[in-house]
Amino acid sequence: MMASSYSAKEEDGHHPGASGAGGAAANGRKPDNTAFKQQRLPAWQPILTAGTVLPAFFAIGLIFIPIGIGLYVTSNNIKEFEIDYTGTDTSSPCFSCYQNFSWNSTLPCKCSLPFSLDQPFESNVFMYYGLSNFYQNHRRYVKSRDDSHLNGNLYSLTHPSKECEPYAHRDNVPVAPCGAIANSMFNDTMELFFVHPNETRSQIPLKRKGIAWWTDKHVKFRNPGGNGDNLTAAFQGTTYPVNWHKPVYELDADPENNGFINEDFIVWMRTAALPTFRKLYRIIEKKSSMTPTLPSGNYTLEVTYNYPVHSFDGRKRMILSTISWMGGKNPFLGIAYITVGSVCFFLGVVLLLIHHKYGNRSSSPDIAS
Amino acid sequence: MKWTNPLALFRRKERESEDTVRTVVSNLLYEHLKKKEQPNRQYKGNAVKTTKYTPWSFLIVNLWEQFHRVANIYFLGIVILNFIPVMNAFHPGVAIIPLCVILALTAIKDAWEDIRRFQTDRKLNNLPCLIYSRKTKSFEEKHWKDLHVGDFVKVLSNEVIPADILLLHTSDPNGVCHIETANLDGETNLKQRKVVPGFFNPNSPFEPRHFRGAVVCEKPNSDLNHFKGYIEKDDQNKTGFGVESLLLRGSTARNTDESAGIVVYAGHETKSMLNNSGPRYKRSKLERMMNSDVILCVLLLFGLCLVGAIGHSIWLETFQSIPQYFIPDNNGQYTSSILAGFYMFFTMIILLQVLIPISLYVSIELVKMGQVFFITQDIDLYDEKQDTRIQCRSFNITEDLGQIQYVFSDKTGTLTENKMVFRRCSVRGTEFSHAENAVRLAVLSETESEEEFILFQQQHKASPLFPDDQTESRRQSTRANVSRSRVTVTKPSDRAFSSPLETDVAPDQKLQQVLRGASLAEDESGYYLDFFLALAICNTVVVSKAPAHRRKAEERPSNSKKQMTNDLPDVFSGEDMTNICTDQGVVTPNPGQTQKTQLGCLVHYESQSPDEAALVHAAKAYGFTLAERTPDQVAVRLPSGQMLSFQVLDILAFDAKRKRMSVLVRHPHSREIVMYTKGADSAIMDLLEQPLLEKQVKCNTQQQLDQYARDGLRTLCFAKRILSQKEYEDWSKKRQEAISAIDQREQLLMDTTVFLETKFTLLGATGIEDRLQENVPETIQALREAGIQVWVLTGDKPETAVNIAYSCKLLDHRDLLFTLNAHNKAMCNSTLNNHLEEVKRYGPPERSEEIGLVIDGRTLGLVMDEDLRSKFVELCKHCRSVLCCRVTPLQKSEVVKLVRDKLGVMTLSIGDGANDVNMIRAADVGVGISGQEGMQAVMASDFAISRFKHLSKLLLVHGHWCYNRLSNMIVYFFYKNLAYVNLLFCYQFFCGFSGTAMIDHWIMIFFNLFFTSAPPIMFGIMDKTLSAETLLCMPVLYKSGQHSEGYKRRTFWIAMLDAFYQSLVCFFIPYWTYQGSDIDIFTFGTPINTASFFTITLHLAIEIQSWTVVHWVIMLGSVLVYFIMTLVFSALCVSCNPPANPYWIMQQQMNDPVFYLVCILTVAVALLPRYIVHALRGTNAESLHLWARKVDRLAPPERQQWIREWKSLWHPSVSGQTGRPTPPLSSDPISLEPDSPFSDRRL
């Protein structure tokens, strides 16, 4: 309100105390008799009673249960195979690699794990590597990256963001890609062999492109100076992260999948939400409609064991999975839908009883409405 | 607050402390001097500046003020924490944003207000005024701001006075000047101001150059009615003056062509500016409760942070060696787990800061603004006659209106009209009942009584004439018991009866005969003449001859004329304004008078108290017309047409201590000095001269006075005393000394006054009726049903007060009435004990509704004593209504404070006059009635209404709404913040308590700022649990607010538990869905955020009780805004806010069916419990509130029937029921008259 006790306007006979907060019109302070201002707008006044909520519960039940069944069946149709190759167990083929690990060893440690698939995998098979107890979501770890650097910004390439510290410079040379996420990139390699019944092995072709989001590959991540051929020159004046064995421009021979736009790198840079996660590694494409992508039988997984996990008690896994419209295998959603649907249906019945027992007794005016 | 240089302040203080008075000399003598050497230089100029800021100091000063709020400091602390690298949870720049938005919003609001003030200031400062200039030797037109103390100013008629001016000259031949102080105190009557004695020279024009004296007066103070000082001339002669010579800034000159004077106070030192205390800030009960819950939230926050910190330490300890995802500092060192835990505590505070709702305070302010808007827009609270809406002067206690438990009301002007009507009189012990007048008034009020039944007749409002039979029959019934109900009958608000009809008095036949036969010579009948002369003279009524220029006066007659011909064709056929005037002409036959035209119709009495006006009108009806009043003489026209001019020697004004006033006049014929006195009977009866004969008169009169009081009339006694010339001269000398004294002047004046006022001869007594305002009994009954205790605090006699209490249904004739009337403490104590005993026998406090208590001022003073207080309060708790009579303004506020503090209840004071100001200020909510007695009560109030009946809608409807809305909104805010924060907290268990947020920080800010802010604000402003009609018909519903049912500790904890449950659901359903998959942080956060958004929004949707189109627009709008903003943000932000990067995540998720499935499931599970609880409560609930909601949905006629049935069950004899009528009974409409006061003890 205005502090001044009077104003010139009031001289002409206005009642001085009557200056309503609404700022009245010149003559007549009568408020407008409109539905809005008089708070008489037509309104819907729902009252929740057993009677009125009944249909909602039955509807939820009737909708949720089929959805849940659909989800459950879909999830069950997904074939998934998982093999742990950490090598903590002495019997494991990778035990020696697990034992003798150091970041600096130049000799790759290889181990091969035999496994067999009981059922054929029909459609495209997605090959994942899985890590557990790896906190990619640690606050400071998540921040340790420089997006404009990864987006091919030439200035950022040589001047990595402060967020990347202490992985921004190595011996005063800027690191590309900088930061802890890049530095800790997963570097095991895996190859898959089908062991024919006659003991011969044939390597299964693994597609290494198409595993990252399209927008990541084409918008978010760019090589400095465009995706030209001469990546070596583009990354001139930078060095590779301390845990890496080779510079970023040697990640792949294919220039479309090299440097910052290397899809393995992009996938790794998309930090996992939970400490136990999987990341897409390769895709095994279905070749023909006649034969299954992975027929049942014996396989061998050849692992180049580079990535240490014993410091954090982690596990490493290789996962083969087919995919449906709802993603990977997860029965939870289906079960949850069925449960919630059933509970709602049951509550609906209970409410129906309550409604019959009490709903009419109160003789409330709602029967008249 | 003004932003003045502290140094200047110090200097001025030093100088002024040297003397206790202010000396002002004419500036004209020093005009040639430089500014620094002028004698008046240290006084402030007339330019006013009410702004807080200047353009360049705005930022700093405003920020400085804003950071006085604890909340802002808290958030500033969090922002600062964010700049410490080891602790920051977000990008530091982003963390500033919420605080900046809040500060900016507040700053914009402050700046806007300040600009408004600046504009008003500028307008005022540039108003023109006439200032005397030595150079041109004439008054020149300049601006207000050019005026200084010591300047000479001329004011023309109808001009606003620019500063406080000592009046030295007027064009009026009598040396007076009239001012209207409506702008200052709302009093619209004219006030006379006199030229300083000795300066008045009607024949010569004013010559400021000849003014040589020095004006010595008080320091500036805010008292509008007191001012004293003297002018010291060169020859050391002192001339005293008082407030009657001061023209106040802001008042308007009337009826005087020009007046001039010297400026004594200017600008901020004027009395009107010193009276400007600005808006008041109160904190409502709800907010006080809320603040304690905010503290609970702080504790909760600390708890969560502690869990985070300890969790982080423990998590770090689980690693034997250092994993590659740990990041060393720049030296390659890793912080120890203990230190990391310590840092984590602060990181967590930053992360979870939203738990303390920064937006809550801003939202509450917005909501209250909206609520105030709707209250002021209410057409039912608009008064047509005065053209006033309700004013909300305090913006921040709207919800207190919904929690009132005790109402303290003034009587006169609050419950009653304060339009006094002369009813009866007694002269020398002979009573004249004025039966004709009573009949006339009864007829008058009968025709007005039609609109009593507003509650059920809303739809009829459009046709004001009620041509149907129904009305006719009702009129019949009203007529039948007219004699009983005439006090209570009402007056419709939309037809204005102007004062002429009401103030006119039909003379009593007997009295008129007595008068006709009387002549001045005869002894006994001389008393009759004296009596009427006293009525006419002994007052301060001003006769205003040309009121036509004043708009109000102009409007009234035309208005009433039109109304009358419309509404009263049968009763007053042909009686319009001119007829009334000729009626008067018959009573006052004076064909020879030259002044007739002037005095006929247009004579207008302006009085400060309505009683005086009523008396003057009564005298006029008997032919004793007050014709003119100047400071020195008063002219009365006698029935014979003869004009008597009395010389006025002195007026001893009314004060509350003496309770009387006197006028000293010299009789024109006999040259006798006569003193006429009027006052309360107690103030006069003891001072009578008592010859034996007088004793009988006194006895009779006292009896009649008591009878008047029992009839609810206000009584006044009239007496006279004849002084000898000698007596007068002695006294006059003393008086003069007292007037010119500066020290203890009031005491000296009082002594001289009391010295003179004794040895009276009793003339007679009058009974004046103060009619009840319309709908007062109904309003009081409604408040009563709502569980509000109504107390009446009045200065009137106990008998009058009790009668008014009966007629406004505050007391019932079946009630047990206790009276506390004691002369000393011991007696008082024993009476209290007795009453307490009796009351306790009667039953527990809840059951004893039929007990009333009457206490008078003297006893109240005793009871206020420390050791009796608690007993008194205990007794009051048992009483349904308490009447305090003969209380002083200070006692009124003491009573309010006592009840407020001792019982810990919410109090409301309502009053209309200056004597109610203390009480209004003392209560939690002060309501002023803008009525006859000026604006002081309104100025002190939080809400100002124009009629008492508006109180019921203000409390029962708006109070109920505001309280429910705001409490629901606050609960919702706490819920919302916890629900959201707990999501982040849950995630900490899966990221090693490292303070990661799975939601982008910008989205989090948007979430609070845009996505979920509008719905609760709209909810707080517009949600409507019940319709106004239902709330008015069922006042019992108000009790939920009194018991703080909308917002209790329990409500708070239930909301918090629900929030906890919902956030667990919102986190864990997505968690289990995406567990072990290749999902990344923000992709995981998006369904959580979305599900949480829908849960929070739909939670509100469950709570919303009535959906209007605005609700739909805002709710759907919020959903749209959520999707649009998130989509746009994640499409545009490729690397705008490193290192967080939400690019394309929303789009990706919206292509995934699982996203929708997760969201639907989560929302369904999260809201299931609340939904079921609401449904179960709705099905089998016993609460009246729910029943009312069901009734509310019905069509009006059906609804009324249900409510009537409910009321019929709701009778005091029934107990222990919920009061719901079971089957719809056959339509046998129960009387609409609320004559069966149903008890309210069960809710």
Short mmCIF file of N, CA and C in Angstrom, two decimals, chain B residues 645-713:
data_model
loop_
_atom_site.label_atom_id
_atom_site.label_comp_id
_atom_site.label_asym_id
_atom_site.label_seq_id
_atom_site.Cartn_x
_atom_site.Cartn_y
_atom_site.Cartn_z
N SER B 645 -28.87 35.90 20.08
CA SER B 645 -27.44 35.72 19.85
C SER B 645 -26.72 35.72 21.18
N PHE B 646 -26.18 34.56 21.54
CA PHE B 646 -25.45 34.46 22.77
C PHE B 646 -23.98 34.73 22.49
N GLN B 647 -23.39 35.46 23.41
CA GLN B 647 -21.95 35.62 23.30
C GLN B 647 -21.29 34.42 23.96
N VAL B 648 -20.44 33.76 23.24
CA VAL B 648 -19.78 32.59 23.81
C VAL B 648 -18.54 33.03 24.54
N LEU B 649 -18.51 32.75 25.82
CA LEU B 649 -17.34 33.17 26.59
C LEU B 649 -16.27 32.09 26.60
N ASP B 650 -16.72 30.86 26.69
CA ASP B 650 -15.73 29.78 26.67
C ASP B 650 -16.44 28.46 26.39
N ILE B 651 -15.68 27.55 25.87
CA ILE B 651 -16.20 26.18 25.70
C ILE B 651 -15.26 25.24 26.43
N LEU B 652 -15.80 24.51 27.36
CA LEU B 652 -14.98 23.52 28.06
C LEU B 652 -15.26 22.17 27.39
N ALA B 653 -14.31 21.78 26.59
CA ALA B 653 -14.56 20.65 25.69
C ALA B 653 -14.71 19.35 26.44
N PHE B 654 -15.28 18.40 25.74
CA PHE B 654 -15.53 17.08 26.32
C PHE B 654 -14.23 16.33 26.51
N ASP B 655 -14.08 15.65 27.60
CA ASP B 655 -13.01 14.66 27.69
C ASP B 655 -13.48 13.45 28.46
N ALA B 656 -12.74 12.37 28.27
CA ALA B 656 -13.21 11.08 28.80
C ALA B 656 -13.14 11.04 30.31
N LYS B 657 -12.31 11.87 30.90
CA LYS B 657 -12.16 11.84 32.34
C LYS B 657 -13.38 12.48 33.02
N ARG B 658 -13.74 13.68 32.53
CA ARG B 658 -14.86 14.40 33.12
C ARG B 658 -16.19 13.84 32.64
N LYS B 659 -16.19 13.38 31.43
CA LYS B 659 -17.40 12.85 30.80
C LYS B 659 -18.49 13.91 30.68
N ARG B 660 -18.10 15.13 30.46
CA ARG B 660 -19.10 16.18 30.23
C ARG B 660 -18.45 17.32 29.48
N MET B 661 -19.28 18.17 28.95
CA MET B 661 -18.77 19.39 28.34
C MET B 661 -19.67 20.55 28.76
N SER B 662 -19.09 21.75 28.71
CA SER B 662 -19.86 22.92 29.11
C SER B 662 -19.63 24.06 28.12
N VAL B 663 -20.64 24.89 28.06
CA VAL B 663 -20.52 26.09 27.23
C VAL B 663 -20.89 27.28 28.12
N LEU B 664 -20.04 28.26 28.10
CA LEU B 664 -20.28 29.48 28.89
C LEU B 664 -20.76 30.57 27.95
N VAL B 665 -22.00 31.05 28.17
CA VAL B 665 -22.51 32.09 27.28
C VAL B 665 -23.05 33.26 28.10
N ARG B 666 -23.11 34.37 27.42
CA ARG B 666 -23.75 35.53 28.06
C ARG B 666 -25.10 35.71 27.40
N HIS B 667 -26.12 35.71 28.22
CA HIS B 667 -27.47 35.81 27.69
C HIS B 667 -27.68 37.20 27.10
N PRO B 668 -28.21 37.30 25.90
CA PRO B 668 -28.32 38.60 25.23
C PRO B 668 -29.23 39.58 25.96
N HIS B 669 -30.28 39.06 26.64
CA HIS B 669 -31.21 39.99 27.28
C HIS B 669 -30.83 40.25 28.72
N SER B 670 -30.70 39.18 29.48
CA SER B 670 -30.49 39.37 30.90
C SER B 670 -29.03 39.66 31.22
N ARG B 671 -28.11 39.51 30.24
CA ARG B 671 -26.67 39.70 30.44
C ARG B 671 -26.13 38.77 31.50
N GLU B 672 -26.91 37.78 31.86
CA GLU B 672 -26.42 36.79 32.81
C GLU B 672 -25.36 35.92 32.15
N ILE B 673 -24.44 35.45 32.94
CA ILE B 673 -23.48 34.48 32.41
C ILE B 673 -23.99 33.09 32.78
N VAL B 674 -24.31 32.34 31.78
CA VAL B 674 -24.91 31.03 32.01
C VAL B 674 -23.95 29.95 31.52
N MET B 675 -23.83 28.92 32.30
CA MET B 675 -23.06 27.77 31.84
C MET B 675 -24.02 26.60 31.62
N TYR B 676 -24.07 26.11 30.38
CA TYR B 676 -24.86 24.91 30.08
C TYR B 676 -23.90 23.73 30.03
N THR B 677 -24.30 22.65 30.69
CA THR B 677 -23.43 21.49 30.74
C THR B 677 -24.23 20.27 30.33
N LYS B 678 -23.59 19.42 29.58
CA LYS B 678 -24.23 18.13 29.31
C LYS B 678 -23.19 17.05 29.55
N GLY B 679 -23.66 15.90 29.94
CA GLY B 679 -22.71 14.83 30.21
C GLY B 679 -23.41 13.60 30.73
N ALA B 680 -22.58 12.61 31.04
CA ALA B 680 -23.12 11.37 31.59
C ALA B 680 -23.76 11.65 32.93
N ASP B 681 -24.79 10.88 33.31
CA ASP B 681 -25.50 11.16 34.56
C ASP B 681 -24.54 11.11 35.75
N SER B 682 -23.64 10.16 35.72
CA SER B 682 -22.71 10.03 36.84
C SER B 682 -21.82 11.25 36.95
N ALA B 683 -21.60 11.91 35.83
CA ALA B 683 -20.70 13.05 35.84
C ALA B 683 -21.42 14.33 36.26
N ILE B 684 -22.72 14.29 36.33
CA ILE B 684 -23.45 15.52 36.64
C ILE B 684 -24.23 15.41 37.95
N MET B 685 -24.84 14.23 38.16
CA MET B 685 -25.75 14.08 39.29
C MET B 685 -25.10 14.42 40.62
N ASP B 686 -23.82 14.11 40.76
CA ASP B 686 -23.17 14.35 42.03
C ASP B 686 -22.79 15.81 42.23
N LEU B 687 -22.90 16.59 41.19
CA LEU B 687 -22.44 17.97 41.28
C LEU B 687 -23.61 18.95 41.40
N LEU B 688 -24.80 18.40 41.64
CA LEU B 688 -25.97 19.27 41.67
C LEU B 688 -26.01 20.08 42.97
N GLU B 689 -26.54 21.25 42.84
CA GLU B 689 -26.90 22.01 44.01
C GLU B 689 -28.12 21.33 44.60
N GLN B 690 -28.19 21.18 45.88
CA GLN B 690 -29.29 20.36 46.35
C GLN B 690 -30.20 21.05 47.36
N PRO B 691 -30.99 21.97 46.90
CA PRO B 691 -32.09 22.39 47.78
C PRO B 691 -33.11 21.26 47.84
N LEU B 692 -34.00 21.30 48.76
CA LEU B 692 -34.92 20.20 48.97
C LEU B 692 -35.76 19.89 47.74
N LEU B 693 -36.14 20.94 47.07
CA LEU B 693 -36.98 20.77 45.90
C LEU B 693 -36.27 19.96 44.83
N GLU B 694 -35.03 20.25 44.71
CA GLU B 694 -34.23 19.60 43.67
C GLU B 694 -34.18 18.09 43.86
N LYS B 695 -34.25 17.68 45.09
CA LYS B 695 -34.08 16.27 45.39
C LYS B 695 -35.09 15.41 44.63
N GLN B 696 -36.33 15.89 44.62
CA GLN B 696 -37.37 15.15 43.94
C GLN B 696 -37.08 15.07 42.44
N VAL B 697 -36.70 16.21 41.88
CA VAL B 697 -36.38 16.25 40.45
C VAL B 697 -35.27 15.27 40.14
N LYS B 698 -34.26 15.31 40.97
CA LYS B 698 -33.12 14.45 40.73
C LYS B 698 -33.53 12.97 40.77
N CYS B 699 -34.35 12.67 41.76
CA CYS B 699 -34.78 11.29 41.94
C CYS B 699 -35.58 10.81 40.72
N ASN B 700 -36.53 11.66 40.32
CA ASN B 700 -37.34 11.29 39.15
C ASN B 700 -36.48 11.10 37.92
N THR B 701 -35.61 12.08 37.71
CA THR B 701 -34.78 12.03 36.52
C THR B 701 -33.93 10.76 36.53
N GLN B 702 -33.38 10.46 37.70
CA GLN B 702 -32.53 9.27 37.77
C GLN B 702 -33.32 8.02 37.41
N GLN B 703 -34.55 7.97 37.89
CA GLN B 703 -35.40 6.82 37.56
C GLN B 703 -35.61 6.72 36.06
N GLN B 704 -35.92 7.89 35.50
CA GLN B 704 -36.17 7.87 34.06
C GLN B 704 -34.92 7.49 33.29
N LEU B 705 -33.78 8.00 33.76
CA LEU B 705 -32.53 7.66 33.09
C LEU B 705 -32.30 6.16 33.11
N ASP B 706 -32.56 5.56 34.25
CA ASP B 706 -32.38 4.12 34.35
C ASP B 706 -33.31 3.40 33.39
N GLN B 707 -34.52 3.92 33.29
CA GLN B 707 -35.47 3.31 32.37
C GLN B 707 -34.96 3.43 30.93
N TYR B 708 -34.44 4.60 30.59
CA TYR B 708 -33.90 4.80 29.24
C TYR B 708 -32.80 3.78 28.95
N ALA B 709 -31.93 3.64 29.95
CA ALA B 709 -30.81 2.74 29.76
C ALA B 709 -31.30 1.32 29.56
N ARG B 710 -32.35 0.97 30.31
CA ARG B 710 -32.89 -0.38 30.15
C ARG B 710 -33.46 -0.57 28.76
N ASP B 711 -33.96 0.49 28.20
CA ASP B 711 -34.48 0.39 26.84
C ASP B 711 -33.39 0.48 25.79
N GLY B 712 -32.16 0.51 26.23
CA GLY B 712 -31.06 0.53 25.28
C GLY B 712 -30.79 1.90 24.71
N LEU B 713 -31.21 2.94 25.43
CA LEU B 713 -30.95 4.28 24.92
C LEU B 713 -29.68 4.85 25.53
#
